mmCIF file of C-alpha atoms and ligand atoms in Angstrom:
data_model
loop_
_atom_site.group_PDB
_atom_site.id
_atom_site.type_symbol
_atom_site.label_atom_id
_atom_site.label_comp_id
_atom_site.label_asym_id
_atom_site.label_seq_id
_atom_site.Cartn_x
_atom_site.Cartn_y
_atom_site.Cartn_z
ATOM 1 C CA MET T 230 77.153 109.929 132.941
ATOM 2 C CA THR T 231 80.745 108.834 133.486
ATOM 3 C CA ALA T 232 82.168 109.299 136.992
ATOM 4 C CA LEU T 233 84.290 112.147 135.613
ATOM 5 C CA ALA T 234 81.183 113.794 134.092
ATOM 6 C CA GLU T 235 79.486 113.623 137.526
ATOM 7 C CA ARG T 236 82.503 115.234 139.171
ATOM 8 C CA LEU T 237 82.707 117.985 136.523
ATOM 9 C CA ALA T 238 78.965 118.657 136.884
ATOM 10 C CA ALA T 239 79.380 118.975 140.680
ATOM 11 C CA ARG T 240 82.297 121.366 140.154
ATOM 12 C CA ILE T 241 80.277 123.521 137.731
ATOM 13 C CA ARG T 242 77.272 123.597 140.123
ATOM 14 C CA SER T 243 79.595 124.697 142.915
ATOM 15 C CA THR T 244 81.881 127.268 141.249
ATOM 16 C CA GLY T 245 80.389 127.960 137.820
ATOM 17 C CA PRO T 246 81.189 127.120 134.193
ATOM 18 C CA ILE T 247 84.757 126.031 133.360
ATOM 19 C CA SER T 248 86.918 126.974 130.371
ATOM 20 C CA VAL T 249 87.323 124.545 127.468
ATOM 21 C CA ALA T 250 90.987 124.306 128.574
ATOM 22 C CA ASP T 251 90.067 123.198 132.094
ATOM 23 C CA TYR T 252 87.620 120.707 130.601
ATOM 24 C CA MET T 253 90.287 119.296 128.227
ATOM 25 C CA ALA T 254 92.858 119.062 131.016
ATOM 26 C CA ALA T 255 90.460 117.074 133.204
ATOM 27 C CA CYS T 256 89.404 114.772 130.350
ATOM 28 C CA LEU T 257 92.976 113.968 129.308
ATOM 29 C CA LEU T 258 94.966 113.919 132.532
ATOM 30 C CA ASP T 259 92.643 113.587 135.549
ATOM 31 C CA PRO T 260 94.658 111.136 137.709
ATOM 32 C CA ALA T 261 91.730 108.756 138.261
ATOM 33 C CA ALA T 262 89.765 109.011 135.014
ATOM 34 C CA GLY T 263 91.804 110.970 132.432
ATOM 35 C CA TYR T 264 92.108 109.525 128.938
ATOM 36 C CA TYR T 265 95.927 109.415 128.791
ATOM 37 C CA ALA T 266 96.364 108.962 132.529
ATOM 38 C CA THR T 267 94.618 105.600 132.486
ATOM 39 C CA ARG T 268 95.293 103.848 129.169
ATOM 40 C CA ASP T 269 97.414 103.165 126.080
ATOM 41 C CA PRO T 270 95.156 104.452 123.280
ATOM 42 C CA PHE T 271 97.335 103.781 120.232
ATOM 43 C CA GLY T 272 97.155 101.330 117.364
ATOM 44 C CA THR T 273 94.545 99.728 115.160
ATOM 45 C CA ALA T 274 92.907 98.113 118.213
ATOM 46 C CA GLY T 275 92.900 101.454 120.050
ATOM 47 C CA ASP T 276 91.438 104.843 119.216
ATOM 48 C CA PHE T 277 93.947 106.319 116.753
ATOM 49 C CA VAL T 278 97.231 105.632 114.966
ATOM 50 C CA THR T 279 100.157 108.084 114.972
ATOM 51 C CA ALA T 280 102.984 108.434 112.437
ATOM 52 C CA PRO T 281 105.636 106.485 114.407
ATOM 53 C CA GLU T 282 103.143 103.616 114.792
ATOM 54 C CA ILE T 283 102.546 103.592 111.024
ATOM 55 C CA SER T 284 106.177 103.041 110.057
ATOM 56 C CA GLN T 285 109.646 102.932 111.600
ATOM 57 C CA MET T 286 110.743 105.316 108.829
ATOM 58 C CA PHE T 287 109.157 108.288 110.620
ATOM 59 C CA GLY T 288 111.269 108.013 113.784
ATOM 60 C CA GLU T 289 114.353 107.015 111.803
ATOM 61 C CA LEU T 290 114.281 110.161 109.663
ATOM 62 C CA LEU T 291 113.761 112.356 112.736
ATOM 63 C CA GLY T 292 116.813 110.600 114.215
ATOM 64 C CA VAL T 293 118.852 111.393 111.099
ATOM 65 C CA ALA T 294 117.695 115.030 111.271
ATOM 66 C CA LEU T 295 118.631 115.418 114.961
ATOM 67 C CA ALA T 296 121.992 113.670 114.499
ATOM 68 C CA GLN T 297 122.833 115.943 111.543
ATOM 69 C CA ALA T 298 121.788 119.041 113.524
ATOM 70 C CA TRP T 299 124.079 117.854 116.347
ATOM 71 C CA ALA T 300 126.973 117.484 113.877
ATOM 72 C CA ASP T 301 126.173 120.945 112.409
ATOM 73 C CA GLN T 302 126.616 122.418 115.900
ATOM 74 C CA GLY T 303 130.084 120.931 116.386
ATOM 75 C CA ARG T 304 129.190 117.557 117.967
ATOM 76 C CA PRO T 305 128.856 118.769 121.582
ATOM 77 C CA GLU T 306 130.022 115.967 123.864
ATOM 78 C CA SER T 307 127.065 116.178 126.220
ATOM 79 C CA PHE T 308 123.439 117.128 125.541
ATOM 80 C CA VAL T 309 119.862 116.316 126.489
ATOM 81 C CA LEU T 310 117.984 114.228 123.905
ATOM 82 C CA ALA T 311 114.346 114.902 124.764
ATOM 83 C CA GLU T 312 110.940 113.862 123.520
ATOM 84 C CA LEU T 313 107.659 115.478 124.537
ATOM 85 C CA GLY T 314 104.757 113.016 124.920
ATOM 86 C CA PRO T 315 106.531 109.828 123.735
ATOM 87 C CA GLY T 316 103.378 107.662 123.630
ATOM 88 C CA ARG T 317 104.533 104.053 123.366
ATOM 89 C CA GLY T 318 108.202 105.003 122.974
ATOM 90 C CA THR T 319 108.242 103.853 119.355
ATOM 91 C CA LEU T 320 109.497 107.139 117.874
ATOM 92 C CA MET T 321 112.404 107.374 120.360
ATOM 93 C CA ALA T 322 113.383 103.723 119.782
ATOM 94 C CA ASP T 323 113.489 104.232 115.987
ATOM 95 C CA LEU T 324 115.230 107.610 116.335
ATOM 96 C CA TRP T 325 117.890 106.127 118.644
ATOM 97 C CA ARG T 326 118.645 103.220 116.288
ATOM 98 C CA ALA T 327 118.950 105.465 113.233
ATOM 99 C CA ALA T 328 120.978 108.163 115.017
ATOM 100 C CA GLY T 329 123.493 105.457 115.874
ATOM 101 C CA VAL T 330 124.969 105.854 112.384
ATOM 102 C CA MET T 331 126.370 109.230 113.505
ATOM 103 C CA PRO T 332 129.532 108.396 115.496
ATOM 104 C CA GLY T 333 129.505 109.880 119.013
ATOM 105 C CA PHE T 334 125.846 111.023 119.030
ATOM 106 C CA ARG T 335 124.439 108.358 121.326
ATOM 107 C CA GLN T 336 127.433 108.463 123.689
ATOM 108 C CA ALA T 337 126.848 112.203 124.173
ATOM 109 C CA ALA T 338 123.071 111.920 124.718
ATOM 110 C CA ARG T 339 121.163 111.869 127.992
ATOM 111 C CA VAL T 340 117.583 110.783 127.225
ATOM 112 C CA VAL T 341 114.782 112.747 128.900
ATOM 113 C CA LEU T 342 111.091 112.004 128.326
ATOM 114 C CA VAL T 343 108.351 114.500 129.209
ATOM 115 C CA GLU T 344 105.297 112.370 129.980
ATOM 116 C CA ALA T 345 102.365 113.078 132.279
ATOM 117 C CA SER T 346 100.686 109.675 132.029
ATOM 118 C CA PRO T 347 101.766 106.943 134.486
ATOM 119 C CA ALA T 348 100.224 104.295 132.210
ATOM 120 C CA LEU T 349 102.290 105.419 129.209
ATOM 121 C CA ARG T 350 105.470 105.868 131.276
ATOM 122 C CA ALA T 351 105.235 102.164 132.094
ATOM 123 C CA VAL T 352 104.985 101.309 128.368
ATOM 124 C CA GLN T 353 107.934 103.626 127.583
ATOM 125 C CA ALA T 354 110.061 102.094 130.349
ATOM 126 C CA VAL T 355 109.811 98.706 128.639
ATOM 127 C CA ALA T 356 110.300 99.980 125.065
ATOM 128 C CA LEU T 357 113.277 102.179 125.990
ATOM 129 C CA ALA T 358 114.916 100.146 128.784
ATOM 130 C CA GLY T 359 118.275 100.184 126.992
ATOM 131 C CA LEU T 360 118.366 103.996 126.906
ATOM 132 C CA SER T 361 118.072 104.554 130.696
ATOM 133 C CA PRO T 362 115.669 107.485 130.240
ATOM 134 C CA ALA T 363 114.712 109.998 132.911
ATOM 135 C CA TRP T 364 111.098 111.251 133.064
ATOM 136 C CA LEU T 365 109.755 114.733 133.695
ATOM 137 C CA ASP T 366 106.121 115.733 134.336
ATOM 138 C CA THR T 367 106.423 118.963 132.408
ATOM 139 C CA ALA T 368 108.657 120.540 129.765
ATOM 140 C CA VAL T 369 109.081 123.595 131.953
ATOM 141 C CA ALA T 370 111.379 121.380 134.098
ATOM 142 C CA LEU T 371 113.751 120.544 131.188
ATOM 143 C CA PRO T 372 117.320 120.863 132.504
ATOM 144 C CA GLU T 373 119.602 123.729 131.492
ATOM 145 C CA GLY T 374 122.008 122.577 128.763
ATOM 146 C CA LYS T 375 122.137 121.757 125.059
ATOM 147 C CA LEU T 376 118.793 120.377 123.963
ATOM 148 C CA PHE T 377 117.941 118.262 120.917
ATOM 149 C CA LEU T 378 114.196 117.647 121.065
ATOM 150 C CA VAL T 379 111.354 116.084 119.098
ATOM 151 C CA ALA T 380 107.606 116.162 119.653
ATOM 152 C CA ASN T 381 104.997 114.386 117.535
ATOM 153 C CA GLU T 382 101.296 114.910 118.280
ATOM 154 C CA PHE T 383 102.152 116.425 121.680
ATOM 155 C CA PHE T 384 101.008 120.040 121.293
ATOM 156 C CA ASP T 385 97.578 118.971 119.944
ATOM 157 C CA ALA T 386 96.882 117.347 123.325
ATOM 158 C CA LEU T 387 97.489 120.547 125.289
ATOM 159 C CA PRO T 388 94.370 122.388 126.512
ATOM 160 C CA VAL T 389 93.058 125.299 124.431
ATOM 161 C CA ARG T 390 90.815 128.181 125.428
ATOM 162 C CA GLN T 391 88.247 129.237 122.847
ATOM 163 C CA PHE T 392 86.958 132.770 122.272
ATOM 164 C CA VAL T 393 84.078 133.927 120.116
ATOM 165 C CA ARG T 394 84.515 137.381 118.598
ATOM 166 C CA ASP T 395 81.873 139.864 119.757
ATOM 167 C CA THR T 396 81.346 143.329 118.268
ATOM 168 C CA SER T 397 84.075 144.887 120.410
ATOM 169 C CA GLY T 398 85.567 142.090 122.517
ATOM 170 C CA TRP T 399 85.556 138.340 123.043
ATOM 171 C CA ARG T 400 83.240 135.871 124.755
ATOM 172 C CA GLU T 401 84.969 132.788 126.135
ATOM 173 C CA ARG T 402 83.359 129.490 125.190
ATOM 174 C CA VAL T 403 82.849 127.547 128.421
ATOM 175 C CA VAL T 404 81.451 124.215 129.580
ATOM 176 C CA ALA T 405 78.311 124.737 131.664
ATOM 177 C CA LEU T 406 75.236 122.698 132.625
ATOM 178 C CA ALA T 407 71.970 122.607 130.688
ATOM 179 C CA GLY T 408 69.220 120.357 132.041
ATOM 180 C CA GLY T 409 71.784 118.624 134.264
ATOM 181 C CA ARG T 410 74.068 117.725 131.326
ATOM 182 C CA LEU T 411 77.362 119.235 130.190
ATOM 183 C CA ALA T 412 76.791 121.827 127.449
ATOM 184 C CA PHE T 413 78.747 124.600 125.750
ATOM 185 C CA ALA T 414 77.868 128.194 126.708
ATOM 186 C CA LEU T 415 79.367 131.665 126.293
ATOM 187 C CA ALA T 416 80.787 133.837 129.071
ATOM 188 C CA PRO T 417 80.089 137.597 129.040
ATOM 189 C CA ALA T 418 82.096 139.694 126.562
ATOM 190 C CA ALA T 419 85.445 141.137 127.641
ATOM 191 C CA PRO T 420 88.298 142.914 125.873
ATOM 192 C CA LEU T 421 91.423 140.702 125.815
ATOM 193 C CA ALA T 422 94.966 141.987 125.390
ATOM 194 C CA ALA T 423 96.127 138.524 124.277
ATOM 195 C CA LEU T 424 93.752 138.731 121.294
ATOM 196 C CA ALA T 425 94.153 142.404 120.412
ATOM 197 C CA HIS T 426 96.134 141.401 117.297
ATOM 198 C CA ARG T 427 93.196 139.319 116.072
ATOM 199 C CA LEU T 428 90.603 142.121 115.993
ATOM 200 C CA GLY T 429 91.839 143.035 112.508
ATOM 201 C CA ASP T 430 91.467 139.608 110.852
ATOM 202 C CA THR T 431 88.272 138.344 112.490
ATOM 203 C CA ALA T 432 84.593 139.287 112.311
ATOM 204 C CA PRO T 433 81.839 138.936 114.942
ATOM 205 C CA GLY T 434 80.997 135.247 115.395
ATOM 206 C CA ASP T 435 84.489 133.968 114.480
ATOM 207 C CA ILE T 436 86.208 131.636 116.964
ATOM 208 C CA VAL T 437 89.900 131.787 117.794
ATOM 209 C CA GLU T 438 91.815 129.489 120.117
ATOM 210 C CA LEU T 439 94.693 130.158 122.506
ATOM 211 C CA CYS T 440 96.920 127.431 123.920
ATOM 212 C CA PRO T 441 98.709 128.987 126.920
ATOM 213 C CA ALA T 442 100.299 125.663 127.907
ATOM 214 C CA GLY T 443 101.714 125.163 124.388
ATOM 215 C CA GLU T 444 103.185 128.656 124.328
ATOM 216 C CA ALA T 445 104.808 128.067 127.725
ATOM 217 C CA VAL T 446 106.398 124.820 126.511
ATOM 218 C CA ALA T 447 107.648 126.432 123.275
ATOM 219 C CA SER T 448 109.077 129.291 125.304
ATOM 220 C CA THR T 449 110.989 126.980 127.686
ATOM 221 C CA VAL T 450 112.347 124.784 124.870
ATOM 222 C CA ALA T 451 113.402 127.844 122.857
ATOM 223 C CA ALA T 452 115.059 129.462 125.886
ATOM 224 C CA ARG T 453 117.242 126.355 126.424
ATOM 225 C CA ILE T 454 118.147 126.281 122.720
ATOM 226 C CA ALA T 455 118.883 130.016 122.524
ATOM 227 C CA THR T 456 121.060 129.917 125.660
ATOM 228 C CA HIS T 457 122.900 126.605 125.269
ATOM 229 C CA GLY T 458 122.371 125.363 121.690
ATOM 230 C CA GLY T 459 120.393 122.507 120.163
ATOM 231 C CA VAL T 460 117.276 122.249 117.987
ATOM 232 C CA ALA T 461 113.635 121.264 118.317
ATOM 233 C CA ILE T 462 111.555 119.564 115.631
ATOM 234 C CA ILE T 463 107.813 119.779 116.262
ATOM 235 C CA VAL T 464 105.357 117.733 114.167
ATOM 236 C CA ASP T 465 101.608 118.116 114.517
ATOM 237 C CA TYR T 466 98.428 118.914 112.657
ATOM 238 C CA GLY T 467 97.377 122.496 112.463
ATOM 239 C CA GLY T 468 98.348 125.624 110.627
ATOM 240 C CA TRP T 469 99.589 129.159 110.809
ATOM 241 C CA ARG T 470 97.213 131.290 112.932
ATOM 242 C CA SER T 471 94.216 129.623 114.533
ATOM 243 C CA ARG T 472 90.718 130.163 113.277
ATOM 244 C CA GLY T 473 87.522 128.312 114.022
ATOM 245 C CA ASP T 474 86.533 125.651 116.533
ATOM 246 C CA THR T 475 89.055 122.801 116.116
ATOM 247 C CA LEU T 476 88.255 120.902 119.313
ATOM 248 C CA GLN T 477 87.698 117.310 118.295
ATOM 249 C CA ALA T 478 86.987 114.032 120.006
ATOM 250 C CA VAL T 479 88.000 110.665 118.552
ATOM 251 C CA ALA T 480 87.180 107.151 119.719
ATOM 252 C CA ARG T 481 87.908 103.951 117.827
ATOM 253 C CA HIS T 482 89.067 105.839 114.722
ATOM 254 C CA ALA T 483 85.793 107.820 114.422
ATOM 255 C CA PRO T 484 84.662 111.313 115.479
ATOM 256 C CA ALA T 485 82.819 111.467 118.820
ATOM 257 C CA ASP T 486 80.896 114.053 120.881
ATOM 258 C CA PRO T 487 83.470 115.915 123.021
ATOM 259 C CA LEU T 488 81.039 116.381 125.947
ATOM 260 C CA ALA T 489 79.256 113.000 126.022
ATOM 261 C CA THR T 490 81.792 110.737 127.772
ATOM 262 C CA PRO T 491 84.607 112.812 129.317
ATOM 263 C CA GLY T 492 87.757 110.779 129.961
ATOM 264 C CA GLU T 493 86.786 108.015 127.562
ATOM 265 C CA VAL T 494 87.569 109.700 124.248
ATOM 266 C CA ASP T 495 90.664 111.518 123.022
ATOM 267 C CA LEU T 496 90.359 115.316 122.798
ATOM 268 C CA THR T 497 92.670 117.409 120.615
ATOM 269 C CA ALA T 498 92.796 120.819 118.978
ATOM 270 C CA HIS T 499 94.719 121.989 115.926
ATOM 271 C CA VAL T 500 98.103 123.481 116.751
ATOM 272 C CA ASP T 501 98.552 127.183 116.033
ATOM 273 C CA PHE T 502 102.182 127.097 114.869
ATOM 274 C CA GLU T 503 102.366 130.880 114.581
ATOM 275 C CA ALA T 504 101.824 131.143 118.347
ATOM 276 C CA LEU T 505 104.588 128.578 118.997
ATOM 277 C CA ALA T 506 106.977 130.370 116.604
ATOM 278 C CA ARG T 507 106.253 133.737 118.255
ATOM 279 C CA ALA T 508 106.866 132.256 121.718
ATOM 280 C CA ALA T 509 110.162 130.758 120.485
ATOM 281 C CA GLN T 510 111.282 134.074 119.002
ATOM 282 C CA ALA T 511 110.339 135.966 122.150
ATOM 283 C CA ALA T 512 112.596 133.553 124.061
ATOM 284 C CA GLY T 513 115.561 134.441 121.823
ATOM 285 C CA ALA T 514 115.555 131.483 119.390
ATOM 286 C CA LEU T 515 114.793 131.333 115.662
ATOM 287 C CA ALA T 516 111.787 129.518 114.177
ATOM 288 C CA THR T 517 111.697 127.969 110.698
ATOM 289 C CA THR T 518 108.827 128.247 108.244
ATOM 290 C CA LEU T 519 106.142 125.588 108.495
ATOM 291 C CA VAL T 520 106.864 122.651 106.156
ATOM 292 C CA PRO T 521 104.286 119.956 105.305
ATOM 293 C CA GLN T 522 105.181 116.538 106.758
ATOM 294 C CA GLY T 523 105.259 114.912 103.305
ATOM 295 C CA LEU T 524 107.742 117.451 101.974
ATOM 296 C CA PHE T 525 109.902 117.176 105.112
ATOM 297 C CA LEU T 526 110.042 113.374 104.891
ATOM 298 C CA ASN T 527 110.824 113.505 101.160
ATOM 299 C CA ARG T 528 113.640 115.980 101.772
ATOM 300 C CA MET T 529 114.994 113.654 104.475
ATOM 301 C CA GLY T 530 115.156 110.790 101.965
ATOM 302 C CA ILE T 531 112.104 108.685 102.809
ATOM 303 C CA ALA T 532 111.916 107.320 99.229
ATOM 304 C CA ALA T 533 115.417 105.815 99.435
ATOM 305 C CA ARG T 534 114.785 104.463 102.943
ATOM 306 C CA ALA T 535 111.478 102.934 101.818
ATOM 307 C CA ALA T 536 113.171 101.258 98.846
ATOM 308 C CA ALA T 537 115.931 99.817 101.047
ATOM 309 C CA LEU T 538 113.427 98.436 103.581
ATOM 310 C CA GLY T 539 111.116 97.172 100.822
ATOM 311 C CA ARG T 540 113.737 94.937 99.186
ATOM 312 C CA ARG T 541 113.520 92.309 101.936
ATOM 313 C CA LEU T 542 109.700 92.092 102.087
ATOM 314 C CA THR T 543 107.218 89.494 100.850
ATOM 315 C CA ALA T 544 104.412 90.655 98.525
ATOM 316 C CA ALA T 545 101.850 91.267 101.306
ATOM 317 C CA ALA T 546 104.378 93.006 103.554
ATOM 318 C CA ALA T 547 105.599 95.091 100.598
ATOM 319 C CA ALA T 548 102.040 96.259 99.895
ATOM 320 C CA SER T 549 101.501 97.394 103.485
ATOM 321 C CA HIS T 550 104.943 99.038 103.495
ATOM 322 C CA ALA T 551 103.990 100.987 100.343
ATOM 323 C CA ALA T 552 100.676 101.955 101.960
ATOM 324 C CA ALA T 553 102.514 103.229 105.056
ATOM 325 C CA LEU T 554 104.793 105.383 102.879
ATOM 326 C CA ARG T 555 101.722 106.838 101.149
ATOM 327 C CA ARG T 556 99.940 107.443 104.411
ATOM 328 C CA LEU T 557 102.861 109.423 105.851
ATOM 329 C CA THR T 558 103.648 111.495 102.750
ATOM 330 C CA ASP T 559 100.627 111.775 100.412
ATOM 331 C CA PRO T 560 99.009 115.227 100.588
ATOM 332 C CA ALA T 561 95.599 113.525 100.594
ATOM 333 C CA GLU T 562 96.563 111.525 103.720
ATOM 334 C CA MET T 563 98.916 112.836 106.464
ATOM 335 C CA GLY T 564 101.380 114.556 104.130
ATOM 336 C CA ASN T 565 99.789 118.003 104.179
ATOM 337 C CA LEU T 566 97.546 117.976 107.279
ATOM 338 C CA PHE T 567 100.614 117.442 109.455
ATOM 339 C CA ARG T 568 103.258 120.158 109.509
ATOM 340 C CA VAL T 569 106.803 120.472 110.811
ATOM 341 C CA LEU T 570 108.291 123.474 112.647
ATOM 342 C CA GLY T 571 111.943 123.796 113.669
ATOM 343 C CA ILE T 572 113.498 125.896 116.431
ATOM 344 C CA HIS T 573 117.230 126.676 116.362
ATOM 345 C CA PRO T 574 119.671 129.125 117.918
ATOM 346 C CA PRO T 575 120.887 132.304 116.183
ATOM 347 C CA GLY T 576 124.123 131.370 114.419
ATOM 348 C CA ALA T 577 123.250 127.716 113.710
ATOM 349 C CA PRO T 578 121.411 126.465 110.619
ATOM 350 C CA PRO T 579 117.784 125.289 110.757
ATOM 351 C CA PRO T 580 117.348 121.541 111.333
ATOM 352 C CA PRO T 581 117.712 119.475 108.117
ATOM 353 C CA GLY T 582 114.620 119.484 105.903
ATOM 354 C CA LEU T 583 113.393 122.845 107.261
ATOM 355 C CA ASP T 584 113.854 126.424 106.048
ATOM 356 C CA ALA T 585 114.649 129.761 107.661
ATOM 357 C CA PRO T 586 111.988 132.369 106.817
ATOM 358 C CA PRO T 587 112.875 134.441 103.716
HETATM 359 N N1 SAH K 87 104.257 111.084 120.352
HETATM 360 C C1 SAH K 87 103.484 109.865 120.471
HETATM 361 C C2 SAH K 87 102.225 110.031 121.312
HETATM 362 C C3 SAH K 87 101.278 111.140 120.953
HETATM 363 S S1 SAH K 87 99.850 111.207 122.037
HETATM 364 C C4 SAH K 87 103.176 109.343 119.087
HETATM 365 O O1 SAH K 87 103.407 110.041 118.130
HETATM 366 O O2 SAH K 87 102.715 108.197 118.981
HETATM 367 C C5 SAH K 87 100.252 112.465 123.206
HETATM 368 C C6 SAH K 87 101.306 112.103 124.221
HETATM 369 O O3 SAH K 87 101.524 113.227 125.068
HETATM 370 C C7 SAH K 87 100.952 110.959 125.161
HETATM 371 O O4 SAH K 87 102.142 110.271 125.491
HETATM 372 C C8 SAH K 87 100.361 111.705 126.362
HETATM 373 O O5 SAH K 87 100.320 110.955 127.548
HETATM 374 C C9 SAH K 87 101.294 112.882 126.444
HETATM 375 N N2 SAH K 87 100.743 114.075 127.083
HETATM 376 C C10 SAH K 87 99.549 114.646 126.845
HETATM 377 N N3 SAH K 87 99.398 115.778 127.558
HETATM 378 C C11 SAH K 87 100.541 115.942 128.257
HETATM 379 C C12 SAH K 87 101.002 116.947 129.176
HETATM 380 N N4 SAH K 87 100.244 117.990 129.489
HETATM 381 N N5 SAH K 87 102.239 116.789 129.712
HETATM 382 C C13 SAH K 87 103.013 115.720 129.390
HETATM 383 N N6 SAH K 87 102.620 114.752 128.520
HETATM 384 C C14 SAH K 87 101.406 114.853 127.967
#
C-alpha cells in the first residue's frame, strides 16, 4: 500500500467510508502525496499529453479567440486574463504570444493563474516569468473585474460524487475497506433534491455524477463575467448531461486501477457541461452550445495556421506537425471527445468559434 493508501484506510476505519469526491481530492491534491501536488505529469515521458503540449497552435488559437472577444467588448483598458489549472504554462505562453497581434490587449491584461499544485506553480513561474503572473489557490478568489479566462483539462480534475439510482432514491458510491484494502461500496439509499431532475431519464442501476466543485467554479466565473464583462472558454472531455461511471485512472499513457495506488496515478472524470452551463446561467451569464474541439479549431483557422507553420519545416518535422494537427482536430482522435463551452455576458456576442443556443 502507498503511504496515502495507509492514511486513507486509517481514516475510513476511524470515521467510515468516504465519498468518491473526497477520495479524488486526496489522491490529486494531498499536500504530501497528491498526484498534482508532488509532480509534473505531462509529456511523452510522463503520464499523459494535453492539447497545448501537442502543438503551439492550440494555445495560439485560444489567444486569438480571447483577443477578438476583448475587441468585441470595446477593448476595455484593464482586465484579468486568467487560466484555470495552467499545467506547465505552455497554453498561456502560446496564447500570450498570439494575442500580441491585437494592439492594446497585452497592455490591458493582468495575468492570474489558478493553480493548487506547488510543484506546477514552480514550472509555471519559469515558463511565464515575462508575464509577471499572480497565483490563486481557487477560482472562487478571482478578483472582481472584467475577466477573460481559459481552462483546458481543468474541470476533469475536480472531484465528482457518484450516485447509483435505486428504485426511489440514490445510493452514493463510496470508498470503503474490504479485507483491509480500499474497495468501492454503496451507501444506504436516500432521496436527493440535487438529482430530482434525473429521476425521469434514469433507471435503477444507472450511475450519475455530480461535480459540486466544478459548479462552484463555473458560478464564480460566470458571476464576474455577468457583472463586469469578459468571456470564458472551457475545453475538456465530456458531454451534455452525465451518465455512467466515468472515473478513470491513467498512468504512463495507459488505464490503471483507480484504487490500487492512490496519489501515484492521475484520476479524472468526464465533465458534465450541462451542469456548468446551468451554473453559469443561474449566475446571470449566457452559455454557448457545446462545440467539438475539432470544429472549434477549424473555425478559428487552424488549417491556415498549420500551413504557415509547416512551410519552414524539414520532412520529419513536417510529418510530426501534420500528425499534431490530426490529433487535435480529427474526430477519431481528440477532435470530438473534447468539447468547447463559452460563457459570455448578456449583450455581448459569444466568443469566436462558439454559438449561442438557438
Ligand atoms: N491546462 C493544462 C494542465 C491540465 S492538468 C494543460 O492543458 O496542459 C490539470 C491542472 O489543474 C494542473 O495544473 C493541476 O495542478 C490543476 N488543478 C487540479 N485540481 C485543481 C484544483 N482543485 N484547484 C486548482 N488547480 C487544480
